[in-house]
Short mmCIF file of C-alpha atoms in Angstrom, two decimals:
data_model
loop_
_atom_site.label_atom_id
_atom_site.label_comp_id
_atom_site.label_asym_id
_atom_site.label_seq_id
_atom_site.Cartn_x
_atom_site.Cartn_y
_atom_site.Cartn_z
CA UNK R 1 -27.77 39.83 -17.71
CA UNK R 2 -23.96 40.96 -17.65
CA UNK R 3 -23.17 44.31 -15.98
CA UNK R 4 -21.64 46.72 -18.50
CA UNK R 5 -17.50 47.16 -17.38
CA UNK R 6 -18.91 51.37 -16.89
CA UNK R 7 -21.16 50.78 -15.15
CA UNK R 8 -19.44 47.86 -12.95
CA UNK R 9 -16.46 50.37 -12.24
CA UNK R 10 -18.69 53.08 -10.61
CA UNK R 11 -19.15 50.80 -7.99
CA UNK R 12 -15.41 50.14 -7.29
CA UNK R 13 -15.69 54.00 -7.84
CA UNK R 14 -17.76 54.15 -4.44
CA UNK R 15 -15.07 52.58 -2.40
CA UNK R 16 -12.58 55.35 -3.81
CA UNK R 17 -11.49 57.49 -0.26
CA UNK R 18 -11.56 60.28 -2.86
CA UNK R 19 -15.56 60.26 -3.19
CA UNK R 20 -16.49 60.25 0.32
CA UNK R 21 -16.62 64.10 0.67
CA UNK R 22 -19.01 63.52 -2.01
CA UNK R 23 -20.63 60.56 -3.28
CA UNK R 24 -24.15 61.15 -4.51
CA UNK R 25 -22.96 62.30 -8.24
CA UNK R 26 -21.59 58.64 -8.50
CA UNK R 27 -25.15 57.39 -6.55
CA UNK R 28 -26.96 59.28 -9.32
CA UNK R 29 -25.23 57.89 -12.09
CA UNK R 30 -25.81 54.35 -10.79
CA UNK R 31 -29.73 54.87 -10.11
CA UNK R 32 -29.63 56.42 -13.63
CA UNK R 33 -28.74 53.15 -14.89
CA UNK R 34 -31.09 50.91 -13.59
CA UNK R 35 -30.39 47.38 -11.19
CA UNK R 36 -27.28 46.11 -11.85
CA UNK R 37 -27.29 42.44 -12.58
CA UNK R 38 -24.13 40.37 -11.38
CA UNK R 39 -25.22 36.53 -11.94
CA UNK R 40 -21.63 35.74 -11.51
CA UNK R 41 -21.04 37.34 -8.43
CA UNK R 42 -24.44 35.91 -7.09
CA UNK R 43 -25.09 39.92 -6.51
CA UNK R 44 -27.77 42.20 -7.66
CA UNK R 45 -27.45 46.12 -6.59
CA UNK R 46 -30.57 48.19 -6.45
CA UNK R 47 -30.61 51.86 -6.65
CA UNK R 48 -34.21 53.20 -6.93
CA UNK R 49 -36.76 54.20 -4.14
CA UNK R 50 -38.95 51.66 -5.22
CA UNK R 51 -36.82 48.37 -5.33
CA UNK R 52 -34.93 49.24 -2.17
CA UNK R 53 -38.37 49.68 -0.39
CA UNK R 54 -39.52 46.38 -1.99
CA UNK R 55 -36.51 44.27 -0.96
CA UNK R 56 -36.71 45.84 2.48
CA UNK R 57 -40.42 45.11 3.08
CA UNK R 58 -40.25 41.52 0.55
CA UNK R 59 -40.48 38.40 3.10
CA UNK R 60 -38.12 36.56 1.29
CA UNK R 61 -35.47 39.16 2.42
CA UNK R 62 -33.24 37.65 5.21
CA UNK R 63 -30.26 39.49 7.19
CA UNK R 64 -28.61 36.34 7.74
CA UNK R 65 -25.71 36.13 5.82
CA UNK R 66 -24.84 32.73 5.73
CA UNK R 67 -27.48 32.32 3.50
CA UNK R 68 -25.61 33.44 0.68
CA UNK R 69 -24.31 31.32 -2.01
CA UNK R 70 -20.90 33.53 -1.78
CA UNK R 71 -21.07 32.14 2.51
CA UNK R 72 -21.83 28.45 1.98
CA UNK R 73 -19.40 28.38 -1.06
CA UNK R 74 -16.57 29.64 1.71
CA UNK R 75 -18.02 27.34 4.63
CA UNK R 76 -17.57 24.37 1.50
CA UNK R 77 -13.86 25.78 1.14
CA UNK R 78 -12.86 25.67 4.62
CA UNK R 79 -13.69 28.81 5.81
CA UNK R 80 -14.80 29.37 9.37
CA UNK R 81 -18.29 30.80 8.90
CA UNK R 82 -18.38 33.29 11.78
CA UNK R 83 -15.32 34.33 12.65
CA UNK R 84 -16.51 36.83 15.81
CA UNK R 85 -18.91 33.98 17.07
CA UNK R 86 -22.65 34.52 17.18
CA UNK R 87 -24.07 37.42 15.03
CA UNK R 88 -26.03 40.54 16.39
CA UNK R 89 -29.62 40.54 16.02
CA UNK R 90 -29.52 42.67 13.13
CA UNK R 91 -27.65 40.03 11.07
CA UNK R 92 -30.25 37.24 12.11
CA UNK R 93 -33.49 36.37 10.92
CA UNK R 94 -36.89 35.24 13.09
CA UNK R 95 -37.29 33.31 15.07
CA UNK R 96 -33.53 34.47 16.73
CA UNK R 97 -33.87 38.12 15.72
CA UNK R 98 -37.63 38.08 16.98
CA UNK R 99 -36.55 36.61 20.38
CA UNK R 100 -33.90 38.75 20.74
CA UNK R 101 -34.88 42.10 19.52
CA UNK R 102 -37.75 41.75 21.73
CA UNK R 103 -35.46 40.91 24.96
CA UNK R 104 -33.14 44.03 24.17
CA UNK R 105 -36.59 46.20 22.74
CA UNK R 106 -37.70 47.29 26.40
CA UNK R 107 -34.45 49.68 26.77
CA UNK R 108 -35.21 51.43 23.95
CA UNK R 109 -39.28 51.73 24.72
CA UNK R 110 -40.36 55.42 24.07
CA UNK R 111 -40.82 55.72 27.98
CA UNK R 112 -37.26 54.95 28.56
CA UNK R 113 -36.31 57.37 25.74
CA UNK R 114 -38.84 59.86 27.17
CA UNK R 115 -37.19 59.32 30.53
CA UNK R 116 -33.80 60.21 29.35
CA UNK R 117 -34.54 63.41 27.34
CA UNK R 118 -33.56 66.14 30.24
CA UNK R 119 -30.78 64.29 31.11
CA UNK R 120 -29.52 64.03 27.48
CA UNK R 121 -30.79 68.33 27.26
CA UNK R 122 -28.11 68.89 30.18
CA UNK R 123 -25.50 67.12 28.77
CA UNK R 124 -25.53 68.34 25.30
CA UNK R 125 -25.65 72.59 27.40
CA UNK R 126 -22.77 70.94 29.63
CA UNK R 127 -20.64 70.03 26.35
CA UNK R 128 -21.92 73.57 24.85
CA UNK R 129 -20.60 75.33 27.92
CA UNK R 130 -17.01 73.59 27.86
CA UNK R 131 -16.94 75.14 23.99
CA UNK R 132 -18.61 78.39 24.71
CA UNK R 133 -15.60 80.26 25.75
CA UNK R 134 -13.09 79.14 22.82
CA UNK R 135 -14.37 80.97 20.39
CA UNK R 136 -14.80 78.01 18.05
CA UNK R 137 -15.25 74.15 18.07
CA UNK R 138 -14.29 70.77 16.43
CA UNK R 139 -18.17 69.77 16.39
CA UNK R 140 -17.32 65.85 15.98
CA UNK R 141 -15.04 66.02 18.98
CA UNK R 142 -16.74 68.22 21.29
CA UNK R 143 -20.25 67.70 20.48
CA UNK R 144 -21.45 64.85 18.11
CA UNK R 145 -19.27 62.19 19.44
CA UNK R 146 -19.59 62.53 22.81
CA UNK R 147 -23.13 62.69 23.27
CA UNK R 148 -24.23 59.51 21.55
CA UNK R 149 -21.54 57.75 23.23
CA UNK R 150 -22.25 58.57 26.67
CA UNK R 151 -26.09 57.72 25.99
CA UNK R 152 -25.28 54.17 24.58
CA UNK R 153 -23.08 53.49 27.42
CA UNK R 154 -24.74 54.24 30.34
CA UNK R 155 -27.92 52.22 28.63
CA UNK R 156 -26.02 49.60 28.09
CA UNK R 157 -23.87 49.23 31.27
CA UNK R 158 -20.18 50.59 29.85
CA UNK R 159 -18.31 52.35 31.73
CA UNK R 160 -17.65 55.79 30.28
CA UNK R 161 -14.44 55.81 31.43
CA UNK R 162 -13.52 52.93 29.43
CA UNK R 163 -14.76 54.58 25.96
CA UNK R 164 -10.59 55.11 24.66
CA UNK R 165 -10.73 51.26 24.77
CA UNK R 166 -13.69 50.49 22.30
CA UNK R 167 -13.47 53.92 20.04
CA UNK R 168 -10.46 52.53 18.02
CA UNK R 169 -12.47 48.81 18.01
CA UNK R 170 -15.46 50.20 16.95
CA UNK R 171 -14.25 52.40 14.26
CA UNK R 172 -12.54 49.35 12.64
CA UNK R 173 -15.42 46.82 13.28
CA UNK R 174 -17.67 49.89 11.05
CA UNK R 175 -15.24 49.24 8.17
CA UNK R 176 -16.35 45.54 7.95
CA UNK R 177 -19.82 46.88 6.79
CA UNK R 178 -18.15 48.24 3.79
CA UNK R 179 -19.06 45.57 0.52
CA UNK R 180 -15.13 45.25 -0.29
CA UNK R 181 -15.89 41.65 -1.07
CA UNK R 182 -18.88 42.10 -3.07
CA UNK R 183 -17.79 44.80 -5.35
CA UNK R 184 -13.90 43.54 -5.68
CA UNK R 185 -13.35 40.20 -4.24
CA UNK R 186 -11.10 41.22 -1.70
CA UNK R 187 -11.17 42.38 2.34
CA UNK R 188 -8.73 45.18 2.80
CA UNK R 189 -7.77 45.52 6.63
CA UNK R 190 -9.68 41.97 7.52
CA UNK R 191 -7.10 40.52 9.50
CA UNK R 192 -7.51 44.19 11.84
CA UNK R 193 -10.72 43.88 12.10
CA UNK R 194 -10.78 40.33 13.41
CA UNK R 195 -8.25 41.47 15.92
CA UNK R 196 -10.17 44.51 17.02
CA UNK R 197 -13.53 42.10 17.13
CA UNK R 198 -12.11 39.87 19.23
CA UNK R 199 -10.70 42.42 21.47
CA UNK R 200 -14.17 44.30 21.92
CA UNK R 201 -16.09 40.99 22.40
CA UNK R 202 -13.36 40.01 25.34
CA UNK R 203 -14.20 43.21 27.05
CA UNK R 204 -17.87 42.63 26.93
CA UNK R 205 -17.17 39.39 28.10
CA UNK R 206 -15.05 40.88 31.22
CA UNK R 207 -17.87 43.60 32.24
CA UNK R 208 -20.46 40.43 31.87
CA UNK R 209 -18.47 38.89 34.68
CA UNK R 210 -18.39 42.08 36.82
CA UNK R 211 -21.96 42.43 36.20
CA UNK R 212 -22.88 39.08 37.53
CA UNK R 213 -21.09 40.01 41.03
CA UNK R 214 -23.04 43.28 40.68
CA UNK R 215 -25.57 43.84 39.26
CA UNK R 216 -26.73 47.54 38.03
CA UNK R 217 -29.74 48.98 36.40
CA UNK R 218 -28.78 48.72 32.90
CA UNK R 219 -28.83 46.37 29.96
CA UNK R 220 -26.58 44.36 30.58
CA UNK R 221 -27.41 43.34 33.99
CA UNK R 222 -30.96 43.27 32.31
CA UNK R 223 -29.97 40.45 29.69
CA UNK R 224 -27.67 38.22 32.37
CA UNK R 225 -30.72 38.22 34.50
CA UNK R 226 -32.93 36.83 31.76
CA UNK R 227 -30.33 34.51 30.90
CA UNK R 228 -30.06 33.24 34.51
CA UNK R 229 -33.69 32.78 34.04
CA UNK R 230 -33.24 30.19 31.93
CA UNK R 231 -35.09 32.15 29.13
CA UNK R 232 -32.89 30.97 25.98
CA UNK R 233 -30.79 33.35 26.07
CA UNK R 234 -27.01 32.82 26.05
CA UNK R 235 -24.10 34.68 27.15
CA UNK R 236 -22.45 34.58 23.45
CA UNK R 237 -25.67 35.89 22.46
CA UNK R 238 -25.59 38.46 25.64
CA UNK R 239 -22.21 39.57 24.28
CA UNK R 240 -23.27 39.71 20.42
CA UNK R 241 -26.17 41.92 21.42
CA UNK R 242 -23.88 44.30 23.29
CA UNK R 243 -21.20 44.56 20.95
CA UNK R 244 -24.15 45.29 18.24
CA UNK R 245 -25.82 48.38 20.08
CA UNK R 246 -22.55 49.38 21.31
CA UNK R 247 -21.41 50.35 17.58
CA UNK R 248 -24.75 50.72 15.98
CA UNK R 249 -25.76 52.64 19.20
CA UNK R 250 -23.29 55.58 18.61
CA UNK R 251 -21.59 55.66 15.27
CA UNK R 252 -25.31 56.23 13.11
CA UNK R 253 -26.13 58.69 15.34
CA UNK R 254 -22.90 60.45 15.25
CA UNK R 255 -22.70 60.71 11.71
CA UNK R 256 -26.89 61.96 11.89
CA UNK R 257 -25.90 64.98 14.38
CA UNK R 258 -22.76 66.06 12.36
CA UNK R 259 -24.50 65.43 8.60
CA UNK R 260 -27.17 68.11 10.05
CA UNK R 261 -24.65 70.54 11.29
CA UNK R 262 -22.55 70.46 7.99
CA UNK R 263 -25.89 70.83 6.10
CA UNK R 264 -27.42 73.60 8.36
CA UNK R 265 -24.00 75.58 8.19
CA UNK R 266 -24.33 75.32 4.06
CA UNK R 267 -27.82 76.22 3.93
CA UNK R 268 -27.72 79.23 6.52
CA UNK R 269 -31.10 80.28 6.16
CA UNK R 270 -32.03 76.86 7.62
CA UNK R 271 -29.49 77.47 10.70
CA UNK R 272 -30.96 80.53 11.65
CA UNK R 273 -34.51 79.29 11.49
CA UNK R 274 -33.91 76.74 13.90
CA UNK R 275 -31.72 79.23 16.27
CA UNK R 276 -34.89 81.13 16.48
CA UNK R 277 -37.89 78.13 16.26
CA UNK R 278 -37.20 74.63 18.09
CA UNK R 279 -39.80 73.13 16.51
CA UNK R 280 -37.86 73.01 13.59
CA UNK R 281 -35.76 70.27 14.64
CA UNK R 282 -37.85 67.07 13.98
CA UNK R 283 -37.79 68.36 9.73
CA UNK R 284 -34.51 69.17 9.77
CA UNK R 285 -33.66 65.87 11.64
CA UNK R 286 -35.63 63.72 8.90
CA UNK R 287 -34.41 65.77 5.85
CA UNK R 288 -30.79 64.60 7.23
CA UNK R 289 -31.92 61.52 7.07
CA UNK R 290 -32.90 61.40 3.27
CA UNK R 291 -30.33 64.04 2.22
CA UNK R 292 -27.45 62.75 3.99
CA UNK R 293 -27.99 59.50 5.67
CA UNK R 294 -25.61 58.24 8.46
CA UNK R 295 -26.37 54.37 6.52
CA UNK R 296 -25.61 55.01 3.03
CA UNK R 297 -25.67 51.31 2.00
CA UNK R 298 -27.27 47.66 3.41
CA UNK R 299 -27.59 44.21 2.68
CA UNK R 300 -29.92 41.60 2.05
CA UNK R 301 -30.04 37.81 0.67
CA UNK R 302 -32.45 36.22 -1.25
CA UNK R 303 -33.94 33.75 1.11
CA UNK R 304 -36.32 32.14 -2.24
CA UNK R 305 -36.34 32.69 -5.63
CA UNK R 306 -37.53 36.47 -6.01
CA UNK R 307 -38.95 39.32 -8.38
CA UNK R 308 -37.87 43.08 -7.80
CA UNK R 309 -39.36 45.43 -10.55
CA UNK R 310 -38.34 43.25 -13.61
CA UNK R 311 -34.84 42.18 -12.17
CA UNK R 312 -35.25 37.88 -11.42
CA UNK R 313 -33.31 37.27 -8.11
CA UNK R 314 -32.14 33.43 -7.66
CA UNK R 315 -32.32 32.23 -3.90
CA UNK R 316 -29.09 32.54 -2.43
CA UNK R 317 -28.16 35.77 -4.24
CA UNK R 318 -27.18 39.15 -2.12
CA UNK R 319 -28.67 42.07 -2.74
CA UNK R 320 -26.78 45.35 -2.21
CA UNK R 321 -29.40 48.47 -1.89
CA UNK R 322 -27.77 51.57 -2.12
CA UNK R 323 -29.98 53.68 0.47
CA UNK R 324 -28.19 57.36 -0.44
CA UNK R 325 -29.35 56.72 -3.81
CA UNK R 326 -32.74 55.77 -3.52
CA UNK R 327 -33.24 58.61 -1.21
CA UNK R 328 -32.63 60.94 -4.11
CA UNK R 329 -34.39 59.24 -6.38
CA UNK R 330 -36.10 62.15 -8.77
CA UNK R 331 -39.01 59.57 -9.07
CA UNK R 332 -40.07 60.29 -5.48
CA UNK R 333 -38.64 63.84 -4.43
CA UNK R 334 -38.85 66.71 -5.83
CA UNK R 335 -35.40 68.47 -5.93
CA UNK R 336 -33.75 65.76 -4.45
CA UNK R 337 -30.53 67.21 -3.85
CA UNK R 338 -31.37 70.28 -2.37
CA UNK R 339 -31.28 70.07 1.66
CA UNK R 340 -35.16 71.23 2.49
CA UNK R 341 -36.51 70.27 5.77
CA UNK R 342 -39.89 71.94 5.12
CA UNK R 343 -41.01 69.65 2.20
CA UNK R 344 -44.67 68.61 2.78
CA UNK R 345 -43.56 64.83 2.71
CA UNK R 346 -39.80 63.80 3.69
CA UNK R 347 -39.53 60.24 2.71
CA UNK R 348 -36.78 57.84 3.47
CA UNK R 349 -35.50 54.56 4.32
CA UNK R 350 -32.54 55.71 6.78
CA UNK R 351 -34.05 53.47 9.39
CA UNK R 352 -35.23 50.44 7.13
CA UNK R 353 -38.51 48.79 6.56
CA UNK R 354 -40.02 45.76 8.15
CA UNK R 355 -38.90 43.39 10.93
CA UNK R 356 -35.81 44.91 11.01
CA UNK R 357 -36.64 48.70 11.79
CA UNK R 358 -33.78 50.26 13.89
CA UNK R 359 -34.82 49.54 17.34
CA UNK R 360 -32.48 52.78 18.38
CA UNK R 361 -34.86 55.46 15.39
CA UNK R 362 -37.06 57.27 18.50
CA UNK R 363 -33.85 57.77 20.94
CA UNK R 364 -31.52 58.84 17.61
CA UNK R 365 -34.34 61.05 16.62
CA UNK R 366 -34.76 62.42 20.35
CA UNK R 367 -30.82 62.49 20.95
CA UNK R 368 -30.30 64.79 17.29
CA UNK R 369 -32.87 67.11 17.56
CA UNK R 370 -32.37 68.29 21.37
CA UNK R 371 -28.86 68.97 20.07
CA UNK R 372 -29.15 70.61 16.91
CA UNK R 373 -31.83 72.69 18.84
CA UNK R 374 -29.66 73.63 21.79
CA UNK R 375 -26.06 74.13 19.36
CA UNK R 376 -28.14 76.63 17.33
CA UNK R 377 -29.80 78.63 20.30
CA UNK R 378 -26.58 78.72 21.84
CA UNK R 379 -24.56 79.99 18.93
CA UNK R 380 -27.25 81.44 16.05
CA UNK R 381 -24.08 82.75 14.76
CA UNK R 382 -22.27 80.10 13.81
CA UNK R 383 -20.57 79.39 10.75
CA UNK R 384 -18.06 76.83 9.20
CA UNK R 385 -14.78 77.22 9.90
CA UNK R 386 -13.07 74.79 7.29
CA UNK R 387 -13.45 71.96 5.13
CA UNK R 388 -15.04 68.54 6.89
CA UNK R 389 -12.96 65.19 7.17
CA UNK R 390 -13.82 62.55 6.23
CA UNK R 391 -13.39 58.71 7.86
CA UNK R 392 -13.22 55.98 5.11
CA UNK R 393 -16.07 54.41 5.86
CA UNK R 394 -18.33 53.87 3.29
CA UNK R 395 -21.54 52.39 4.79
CA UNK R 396 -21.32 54.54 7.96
CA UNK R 397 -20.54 56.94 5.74
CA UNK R 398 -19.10 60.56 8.46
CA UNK R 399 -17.18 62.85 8.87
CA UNK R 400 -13.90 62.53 11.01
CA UNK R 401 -13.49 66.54 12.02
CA UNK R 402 -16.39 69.69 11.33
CA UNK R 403 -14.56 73.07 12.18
CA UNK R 404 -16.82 75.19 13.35
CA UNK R 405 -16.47 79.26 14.56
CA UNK R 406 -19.06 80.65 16.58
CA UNK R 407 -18.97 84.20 15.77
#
């Protein structure tokens, strides 16, 4: 089936800087339209609730993206396969992604994330405090970026002092999610990112070494141990890992803690509610996550010859599922584009489905809702102080600045 030039160009539409403010009319008009079939681009793009929960949870789905016919048509031309070396878990499939999510797993076990909930509770009142007395604050700056940082480091063994390094590297490395390639051909800013890769693997390289000659109780020194143990487990791999939680680990939940400000600010009534009932949080935390979800977009190949709804995927094919849509599907939600955390059933796919559930959900989920508790408690009358910015990212879709008075 041929993809009508309309509805082809809404995707290209989604890439537009313009929409990122606002993207979900453009999501609606896609899911209104059905799958769109691209047999010459070996790429299918779901929409709906339905099919994006079905290619999620379908065990012919694989993460691994040299199983694409677009990859091993490149690796045929001469092109270098992986250009960053080995792949994070979450672009591998079992029996790697098994072996390794389980390895990196026991830092992110709900006693660990138990363990670190006061400590997170002081920070996010110590960040509050150093705001308190302006009179206002940039809430990405002073309060969502920070805190989600200086959790994922000091899991993972960085040292916070060292953050200005990896910031600019991680924001570029988030662009490479973005489906340039799939929806145009072409891979604005590659030659960037493979600098700014490179860079950020190096430096996880160096702190391996300093790790090794001493050893601390974190991740890192967690994984070198098991790879000195001889338990397949190699330092490429070591570094691959790290480099994965280290971006996934702050930039989702960044975006999560500033999409529920924005939304909280726009729907007072929900703002004040929380100010005055913490219990709140967990809803409005998992409404953020269907209404505005820090992953707007993911991909999968087709690892046989599959079936989704009526739409006949050939092995080899990608398949782009557009997560923001799906979640306001009208199929599943009721008013699905109105921001209500006290629906009877929030449902969503902001954290996938199947093997490759985000390891980080209970600590993002902990880390977001002791914040939004404590920010609206601390200033019940807050209000917005400006327009949001936004970064041009379009699958870690945020917001670069959130002015915010707090009187």
């Amino acid at each position: 089936m041929t993809v009508p030039a309309p509805s082809q160009a809404l995707l290209v539409t989604l890439l537009d800087p313009a929409q990122r403010a606002d993207p979900y009319p453009v999501y609606r008009q896609i899911l209104d339209g059905g799958p769109l079939q691209m047999p010459e681009n070996n790429l299918h793009v779901f929409s709906s609730f339905a099919d994006c929960d079905e290619v999620l949870r379908h065990p012919a789905s694989c993460s691994d993206r040299l199983k694409s016919t677009t990859a091993q048509r490149a690796i045929a031309a001469g092109q270098h396969p992986r250009p960053f070396g080995t792949p994070g878990f979450l672009f591998l499939d079992p029996p790697d992604h098994t072996r390794l999510r389980r390895l990196v797993g026991k830092a992110f076990s709900p006693k660990v994330v138990k363990a670190l909930e006061p400590d997170i509770a002081a920070m996010v009142d110590g960040l509050l405090d150093e705001v308190a007395e302006a009179g206002e604050f940039e809430a990405i700056a002073d309060l969502a970026y920070p805190l989600p940082v200086a959790v994922i480091c000091r899991l993972l063994g960085v040292p916070i002092e060292d953050e200005p390094k990896f910031s600019s590297a991680s924001a570029l490395l988030g662009q490479g999610l973005d489906p340039f390639i799939a929806f145009t051909g072409e891979s604005p800013g590659a030659e960037e990112r493979l600098q700014a890769g490179l860079w950020l693997r190096g430096y996880l390289r160096d702190l391996m070494e300093r790790r090794r000659a001493e050893p601390a109780d974190d991740l890192i020194s967690g994984l070198i141990a098991v790879e000195e143990s001889g338990d397949q487990l190699t330092e490429e791999e070591i570094v691959a890992t790290c480099n994965l939680l280290l971006i996934a680990g702050h930039e989702t939940t960044v975006n999560l803690i500033a999409n529920a400000i924005l939304a909280m600010l726009r729907h007072r009534e929900q703002w004040t509610a929380l100010a005055a009932d913490a219990d709140r949080a967990p809803g409005i935390v998992e409404e953020t996550l269907r209404y505005d979800p820090p992953v707007q977009l993911v991909g999968r190949v087709a690892g046989a010859d599959m079936t989704i709804g009526e739409a006949r995927i050939p092995k080899g094919d990608t398949m782009m599922l557009l997560l923001a849509a799906a979640q306001r599907d009208p199929g599943v939600t009721e008013r699905p584009d109105d921001f209500d955390p006290t629906r009877e059933a929030i449902r969503h796919l902001a954290f996938g489905k199947g093997p490759h559930f985000c390891l980080g959900a209970p600590l993002a989920r902990m880390e977001a809702a002791v914040t939004l508790s404590a920010v609206t408690r601390r200033f019940p009358r807050a209000r917005l102080a400006g327009e949001p910015a936004y970064k041009p990212n379009v699958t870690l879709r945020g917001m670069a600045s959130l002015p915010v008075a707090l009187s």
